[in-house]
Short mmCIF file of C-alpha atoms and ligand atoms in Angstrom, two decimals:
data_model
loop_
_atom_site.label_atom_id
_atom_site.label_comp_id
_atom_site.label_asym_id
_atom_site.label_seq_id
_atom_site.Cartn_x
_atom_site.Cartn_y
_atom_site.Cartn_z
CA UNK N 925 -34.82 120.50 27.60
CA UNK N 926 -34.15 117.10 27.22
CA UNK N 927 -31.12 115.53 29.42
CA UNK N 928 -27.83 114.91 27.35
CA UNK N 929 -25.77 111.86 27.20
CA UNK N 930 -22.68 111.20 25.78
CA UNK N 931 -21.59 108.39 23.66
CA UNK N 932 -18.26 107.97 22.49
CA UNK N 933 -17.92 105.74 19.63
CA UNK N 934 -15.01 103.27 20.41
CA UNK N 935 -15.29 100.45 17.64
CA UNK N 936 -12.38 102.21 15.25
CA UNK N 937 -9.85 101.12 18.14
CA UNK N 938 -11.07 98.70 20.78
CA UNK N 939 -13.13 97.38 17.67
CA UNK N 940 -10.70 96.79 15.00
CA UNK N 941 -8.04 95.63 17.12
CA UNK N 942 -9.17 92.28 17.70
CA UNK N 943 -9.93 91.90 14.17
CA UNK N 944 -8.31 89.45 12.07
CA UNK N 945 -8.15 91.13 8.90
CA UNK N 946 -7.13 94.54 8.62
CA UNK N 947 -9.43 97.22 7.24
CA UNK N 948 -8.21 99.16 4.47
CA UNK N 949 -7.76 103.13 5.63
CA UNK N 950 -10.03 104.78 3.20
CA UNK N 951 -12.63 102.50 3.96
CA UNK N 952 -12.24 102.74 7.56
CA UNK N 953 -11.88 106.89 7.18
CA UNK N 954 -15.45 106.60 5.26
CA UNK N 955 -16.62 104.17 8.22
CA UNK N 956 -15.70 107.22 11.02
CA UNK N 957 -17.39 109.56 8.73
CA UNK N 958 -20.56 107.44 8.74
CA UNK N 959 -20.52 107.65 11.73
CA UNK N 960 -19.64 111.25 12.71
CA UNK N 961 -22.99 111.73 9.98
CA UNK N 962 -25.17 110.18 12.11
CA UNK N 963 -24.56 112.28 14.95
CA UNK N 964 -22.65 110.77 17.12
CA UNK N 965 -19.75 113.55 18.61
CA UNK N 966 -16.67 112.26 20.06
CA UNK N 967 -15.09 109.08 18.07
CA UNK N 968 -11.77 107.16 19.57
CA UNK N 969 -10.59 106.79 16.18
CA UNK N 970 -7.48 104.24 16.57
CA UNK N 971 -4.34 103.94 18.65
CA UNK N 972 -0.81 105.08 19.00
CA UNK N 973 0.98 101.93 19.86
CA UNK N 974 3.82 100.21 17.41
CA UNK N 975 2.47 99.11 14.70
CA UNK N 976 3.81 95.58 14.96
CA UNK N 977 1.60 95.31 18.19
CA UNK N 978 -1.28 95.60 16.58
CA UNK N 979 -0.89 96.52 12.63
CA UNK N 980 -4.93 97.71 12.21
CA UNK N 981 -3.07 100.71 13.88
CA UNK N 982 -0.61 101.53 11.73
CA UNK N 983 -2.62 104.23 9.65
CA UNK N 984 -3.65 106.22 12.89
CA UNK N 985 -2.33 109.22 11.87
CA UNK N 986 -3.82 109.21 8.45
CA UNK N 987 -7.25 108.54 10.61
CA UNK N 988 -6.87 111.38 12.90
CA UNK N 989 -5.94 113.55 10.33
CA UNK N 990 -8.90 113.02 7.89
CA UNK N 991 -11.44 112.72 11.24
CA UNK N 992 -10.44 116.72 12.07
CA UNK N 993 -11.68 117.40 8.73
CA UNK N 994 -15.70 116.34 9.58
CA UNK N 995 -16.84 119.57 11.37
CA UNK N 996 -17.69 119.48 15.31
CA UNK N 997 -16.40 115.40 15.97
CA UNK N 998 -13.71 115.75 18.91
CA UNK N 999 -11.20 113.39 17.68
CA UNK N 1000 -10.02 110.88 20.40
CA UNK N 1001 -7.09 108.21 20.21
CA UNK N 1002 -5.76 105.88 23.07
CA UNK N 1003 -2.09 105.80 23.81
CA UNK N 1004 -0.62 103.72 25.67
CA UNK N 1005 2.63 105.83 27.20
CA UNK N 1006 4.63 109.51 26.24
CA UNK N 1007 5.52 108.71 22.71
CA UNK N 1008 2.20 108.06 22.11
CA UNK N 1009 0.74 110.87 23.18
CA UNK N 1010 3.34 112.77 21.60
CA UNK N 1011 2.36 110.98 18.01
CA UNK N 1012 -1.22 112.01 19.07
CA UNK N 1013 -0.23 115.37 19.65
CA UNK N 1014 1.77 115.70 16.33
CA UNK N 1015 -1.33 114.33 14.54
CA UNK N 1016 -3.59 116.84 15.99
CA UNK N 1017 -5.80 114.47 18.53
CA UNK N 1018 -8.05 116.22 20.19
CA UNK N 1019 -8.44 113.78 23.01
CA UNK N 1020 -6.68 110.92 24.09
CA UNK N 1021 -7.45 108.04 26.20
CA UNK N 1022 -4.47 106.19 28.55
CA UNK N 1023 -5.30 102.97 29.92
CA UNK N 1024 -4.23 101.81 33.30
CA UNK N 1025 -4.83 99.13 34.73
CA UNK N 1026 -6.08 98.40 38.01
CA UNK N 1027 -4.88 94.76 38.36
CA UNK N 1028 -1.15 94.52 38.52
CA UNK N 1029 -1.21 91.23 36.06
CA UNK N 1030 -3.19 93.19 33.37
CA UNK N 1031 -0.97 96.17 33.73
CA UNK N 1032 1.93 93.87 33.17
CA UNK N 1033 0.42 92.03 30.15
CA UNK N 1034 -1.08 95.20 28.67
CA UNK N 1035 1.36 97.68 29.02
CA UNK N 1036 4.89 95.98 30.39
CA UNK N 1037 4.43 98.02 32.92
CA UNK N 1038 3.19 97.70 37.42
CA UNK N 1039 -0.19 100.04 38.08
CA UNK N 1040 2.49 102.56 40.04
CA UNK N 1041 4.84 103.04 37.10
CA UNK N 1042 1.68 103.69 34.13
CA UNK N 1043 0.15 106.33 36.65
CA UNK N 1044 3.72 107.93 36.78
CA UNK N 1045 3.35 107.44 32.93
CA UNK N 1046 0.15 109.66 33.13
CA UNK N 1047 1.66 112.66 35.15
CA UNK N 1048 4.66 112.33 32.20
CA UNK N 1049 1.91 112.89 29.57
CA UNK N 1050 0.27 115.67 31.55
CA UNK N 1051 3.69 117.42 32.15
CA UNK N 1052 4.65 117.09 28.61
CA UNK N 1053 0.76 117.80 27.20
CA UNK N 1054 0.77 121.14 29.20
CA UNK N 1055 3.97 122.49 28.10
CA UNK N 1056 2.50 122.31 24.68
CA UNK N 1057 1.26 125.20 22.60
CA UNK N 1058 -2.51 123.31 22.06
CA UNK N 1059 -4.79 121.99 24.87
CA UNK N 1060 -5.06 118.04 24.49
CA UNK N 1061 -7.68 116.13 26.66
CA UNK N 1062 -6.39 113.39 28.74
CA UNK N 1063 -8.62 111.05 29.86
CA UNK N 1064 -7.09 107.63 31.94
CA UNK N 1065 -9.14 104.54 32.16
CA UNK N 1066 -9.03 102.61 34.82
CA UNK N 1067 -8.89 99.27 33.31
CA UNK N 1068 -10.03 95.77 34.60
CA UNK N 1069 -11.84 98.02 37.43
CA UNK N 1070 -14.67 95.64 37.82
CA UNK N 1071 -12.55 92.24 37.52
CA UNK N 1072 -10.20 90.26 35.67
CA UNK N 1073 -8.96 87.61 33.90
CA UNK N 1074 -5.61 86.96 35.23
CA UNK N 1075 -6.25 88.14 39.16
CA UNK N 1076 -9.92 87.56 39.72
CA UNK N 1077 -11.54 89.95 42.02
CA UNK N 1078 -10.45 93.38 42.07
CA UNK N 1079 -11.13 95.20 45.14
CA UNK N 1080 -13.31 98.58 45.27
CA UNK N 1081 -10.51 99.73 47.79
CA UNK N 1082 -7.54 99.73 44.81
CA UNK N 1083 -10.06 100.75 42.02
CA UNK N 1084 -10.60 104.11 44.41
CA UNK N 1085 -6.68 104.62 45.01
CA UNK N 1086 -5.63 104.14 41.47
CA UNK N 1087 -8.40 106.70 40.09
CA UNK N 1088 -7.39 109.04 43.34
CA UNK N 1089 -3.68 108.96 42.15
CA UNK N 1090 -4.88 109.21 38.35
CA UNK N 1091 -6.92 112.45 38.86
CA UNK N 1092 -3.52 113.99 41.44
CA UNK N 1093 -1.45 113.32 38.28
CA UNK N 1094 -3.29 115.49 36.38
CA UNK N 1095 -5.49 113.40 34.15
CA UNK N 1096 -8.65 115.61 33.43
CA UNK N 1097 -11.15 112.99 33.60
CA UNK N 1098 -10.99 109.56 34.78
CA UNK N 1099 -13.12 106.70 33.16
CA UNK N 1100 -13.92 103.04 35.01
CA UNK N 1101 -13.30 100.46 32.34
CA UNK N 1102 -14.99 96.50 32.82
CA UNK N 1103 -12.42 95.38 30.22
CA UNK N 1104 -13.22 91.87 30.52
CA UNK N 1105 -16.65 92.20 30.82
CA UNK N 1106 -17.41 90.93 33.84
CA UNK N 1107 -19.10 93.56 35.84
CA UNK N 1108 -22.73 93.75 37.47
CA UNK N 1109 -24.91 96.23 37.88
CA UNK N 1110 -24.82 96.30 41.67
CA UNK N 1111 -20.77 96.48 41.18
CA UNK N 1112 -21.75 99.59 39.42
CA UNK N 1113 -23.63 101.12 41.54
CA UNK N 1114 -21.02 100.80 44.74
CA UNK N 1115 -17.94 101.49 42.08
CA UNK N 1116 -19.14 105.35 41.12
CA UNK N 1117 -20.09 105.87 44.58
CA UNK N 1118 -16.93 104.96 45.84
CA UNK N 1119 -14.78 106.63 43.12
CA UNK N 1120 -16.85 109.86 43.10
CA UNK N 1121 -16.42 109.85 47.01
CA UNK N 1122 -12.78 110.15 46.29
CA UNK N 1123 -12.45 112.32 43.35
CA UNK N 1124 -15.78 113.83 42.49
CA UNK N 1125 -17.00 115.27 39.27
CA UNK N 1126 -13.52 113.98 37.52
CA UNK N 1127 -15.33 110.48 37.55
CA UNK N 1128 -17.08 110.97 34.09
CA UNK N 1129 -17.51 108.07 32.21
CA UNK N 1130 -18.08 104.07 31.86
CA UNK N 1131 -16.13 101.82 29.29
CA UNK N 1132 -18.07 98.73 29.68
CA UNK N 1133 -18.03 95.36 27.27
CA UNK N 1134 -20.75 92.99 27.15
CA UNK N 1135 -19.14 89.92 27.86
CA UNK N 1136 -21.83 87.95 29.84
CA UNK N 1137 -24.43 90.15 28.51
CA UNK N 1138 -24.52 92.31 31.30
CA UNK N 1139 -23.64 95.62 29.11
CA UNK N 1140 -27.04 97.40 28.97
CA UNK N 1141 -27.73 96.87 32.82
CA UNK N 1142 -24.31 98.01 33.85
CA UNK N 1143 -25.01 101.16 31.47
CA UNK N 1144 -28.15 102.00 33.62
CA UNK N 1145 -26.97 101.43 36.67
CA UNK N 1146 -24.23 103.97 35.73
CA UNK N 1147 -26.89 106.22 34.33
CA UNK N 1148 -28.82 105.69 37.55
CA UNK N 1149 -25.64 107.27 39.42
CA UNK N 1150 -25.77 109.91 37.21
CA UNK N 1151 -22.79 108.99 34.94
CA UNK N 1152 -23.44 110.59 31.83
CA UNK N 1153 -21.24 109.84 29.13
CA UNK N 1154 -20.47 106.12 27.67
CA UNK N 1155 -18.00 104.30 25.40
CA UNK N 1156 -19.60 101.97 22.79
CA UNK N 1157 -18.50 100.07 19.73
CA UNK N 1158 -20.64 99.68 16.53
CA UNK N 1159 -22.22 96.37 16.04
CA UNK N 1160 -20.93 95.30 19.64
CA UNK N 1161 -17.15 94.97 17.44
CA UNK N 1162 -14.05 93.39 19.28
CA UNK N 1163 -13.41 91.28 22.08
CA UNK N 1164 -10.59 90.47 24.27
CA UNK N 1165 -8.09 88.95 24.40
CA UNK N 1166 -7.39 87.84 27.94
CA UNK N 1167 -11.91 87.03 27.55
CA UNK N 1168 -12.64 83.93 25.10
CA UNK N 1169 -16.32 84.35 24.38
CA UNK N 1170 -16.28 88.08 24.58
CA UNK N 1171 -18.47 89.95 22.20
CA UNK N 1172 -16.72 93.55 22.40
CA UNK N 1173 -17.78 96.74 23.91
CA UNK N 1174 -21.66 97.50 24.54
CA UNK N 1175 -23.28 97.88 20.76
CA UNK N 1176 -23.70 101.51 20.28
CA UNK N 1177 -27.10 100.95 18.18
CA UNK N 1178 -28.38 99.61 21.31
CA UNK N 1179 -27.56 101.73 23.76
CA UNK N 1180 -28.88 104.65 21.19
CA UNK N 1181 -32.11 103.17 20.83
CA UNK N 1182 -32.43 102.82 25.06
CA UNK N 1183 -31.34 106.07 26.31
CA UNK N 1184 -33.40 107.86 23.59
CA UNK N 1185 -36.39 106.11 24.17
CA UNK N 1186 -36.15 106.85 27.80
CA UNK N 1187 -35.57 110.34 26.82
CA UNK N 1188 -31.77 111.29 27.09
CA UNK N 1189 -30.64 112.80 24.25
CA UNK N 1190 -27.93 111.76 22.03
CA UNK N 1191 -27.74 113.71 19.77
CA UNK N 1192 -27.92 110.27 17.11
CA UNK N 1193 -30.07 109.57 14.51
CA UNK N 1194 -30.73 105.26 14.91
CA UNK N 1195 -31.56 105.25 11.36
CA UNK N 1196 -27.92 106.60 10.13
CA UNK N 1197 -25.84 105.14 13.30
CA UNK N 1198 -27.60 101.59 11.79
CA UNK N 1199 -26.63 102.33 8.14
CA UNK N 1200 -22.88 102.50 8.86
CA UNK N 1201 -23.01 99.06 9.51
CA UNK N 1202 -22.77 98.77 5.84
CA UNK N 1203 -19.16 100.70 5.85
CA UNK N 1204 -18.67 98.09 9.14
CA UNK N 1205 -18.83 94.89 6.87
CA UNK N 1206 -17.71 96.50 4.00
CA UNK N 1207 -14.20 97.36 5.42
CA UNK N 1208 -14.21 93.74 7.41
CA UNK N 1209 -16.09 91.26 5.95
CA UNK N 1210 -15.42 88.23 7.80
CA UNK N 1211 -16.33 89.84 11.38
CA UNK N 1212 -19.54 89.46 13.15
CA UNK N 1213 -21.86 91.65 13.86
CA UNK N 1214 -23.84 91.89 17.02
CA UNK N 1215 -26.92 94.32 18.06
CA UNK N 1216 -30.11 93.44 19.13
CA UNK N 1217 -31.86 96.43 17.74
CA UNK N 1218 -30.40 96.48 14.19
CA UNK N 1219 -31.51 92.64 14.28
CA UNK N 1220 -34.58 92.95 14.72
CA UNK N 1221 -35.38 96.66 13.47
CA UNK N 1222 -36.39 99.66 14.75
CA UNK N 1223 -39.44 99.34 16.23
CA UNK N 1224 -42.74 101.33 15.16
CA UNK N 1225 -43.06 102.45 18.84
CA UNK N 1226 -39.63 103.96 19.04
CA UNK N 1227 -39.43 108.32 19.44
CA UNK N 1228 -35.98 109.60 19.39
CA UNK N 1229 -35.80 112.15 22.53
CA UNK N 1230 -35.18 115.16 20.92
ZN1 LIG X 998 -12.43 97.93 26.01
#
């Protein structure tokens, strides 16, 4: 039995959101499908947050809808506070993702909001979640955990008390998000340690962005700590905002291509995963697409794991 890792496709929402044209919904529905097709299980598949914030969002409940339709995806979306997770709930999310952020500038320019009052937000969304006939998944991300833009260093010491008051609140996993991108592998490595000291198994994934090209070696250090389940965007989509240069999330063709070649199992055929690309540039033409491995092509020496 081969090990299993996780990969959770992000580019629908962290993706599309730094866009600048917005991609029609039946092409981006066929996109997730593409997707889905090749294997890949758990999809964050937009975001509940007003649509004059970001409009590429404004058909998310069209998206979730049609994404519970492909058999065995779990259907993720981020929200940012209560209403959205009670759109998300209406709309039959499976999943859904709140972001908090560790720096106290970020929190205020992401979500209005200081770190203390989103992680109240959190327990809000677990009281109102579990009070609920159906079982929704709440995951909180940690954002700017490894650094950021507007405060500069962020220290280890407020990345493990935010997470600690994140998993009392209720959240049933917490994720450590490099939002800017400007994380390190060594970062990584002290980071999990520290955060699993605190809360344990509830630490379960990395949301990491490739910003200074450090993606990949961030993703194995995690690995190496025995973090098992990673966010990725197709074709390396987005950026940020607060990031000039940024090249999105960690390309999900290449992380594919290195887990399963060191044999952790996906579950993701490369071949497929590489062909949505098509759907990719087909719903937004004018944005650039990154990825080492679809660049050059699969290799004659590559063997899937399973
Ligand atoms: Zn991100």
């Amino acid at each position: 039995m081969k090990e299993h890792v996780t990969v959770c496709e992000v580019g629908p929402r962290d993706g599309l959101q730094m866009a600048k044209s917005i991609m029609p919904t039946a092409v981006k529905a066929r996109w997730i499908a593409a997707i889905a097709a090749a294997g890949v299980k758990e999809i964050e598949v937009g975001s509940f947050v007003p649509p004059k914030l970001i409009p590429q969002m404004a058909d998310t409940e069209e998206i979730v809808r049609g994404a519970l339709a492909i058999p065995g995806l779990t259907v993720f979306a981020l929200v940012p506070n209560l209403k959205g997770a009670q759109r998300a709930y209406a709309a039959g999310a499976h999943g859904i993702e709140v972001p908090v952020s560790v720096s106290e500038g970020h929190s205020r320019a992401n979500t209005n909001k200081s770190t203390e009052e989103q992680v109240e937000e959190v327990g809000r969304i677990v009281a109102w979640l579990g009070a609920q006939d159906r079982k929704v998944r709440v995951e909180a991300g940690c954002a700017t955990s490894f650094g950021c833009s507007i405060e500069g260093d962020v220290p280890v010491s407020r990345v493990v008390r935010v997470a600690s008051a994140l998993a009392d609140a209720g959240a049933d996993a917490i994720v450590l998000a490099d939002t800017v991108g400007y994380g390190h592998p060594d970062q990584v490595h002290t980071l999990v340690r520290a955060v699993r000291g605190a809360i344990g198994e509830k630490l379960t994934k990395l949301h990491l962005h490739d910003t200074m090209g450090l993606g990949l070696a961030n993703a194995l250090a995690g690995l190496e700590e025995g973090i098992r389940s990673f966010d990725s965007a197709l074709a390396g989509l987005g950026g940020c905002p607060f990031a000039p240069g940024a090249s999105g999330n960690i390309v999900t063709e290449d992380l594919v291509f290195m887990l399963e070649s060191m044999g952790f199992d996906t579950g993701i055929d490369l071949d497929k995963l590489i062909a949505a690309r098509l759907l990719l540039h087909e719903g937004v033409p004018n944005e650039p697409l990154h990825g080492q491995v679809p660049k050059a092509g699969i290799p004659r020496t590559y063997r899937a794991a399973a």
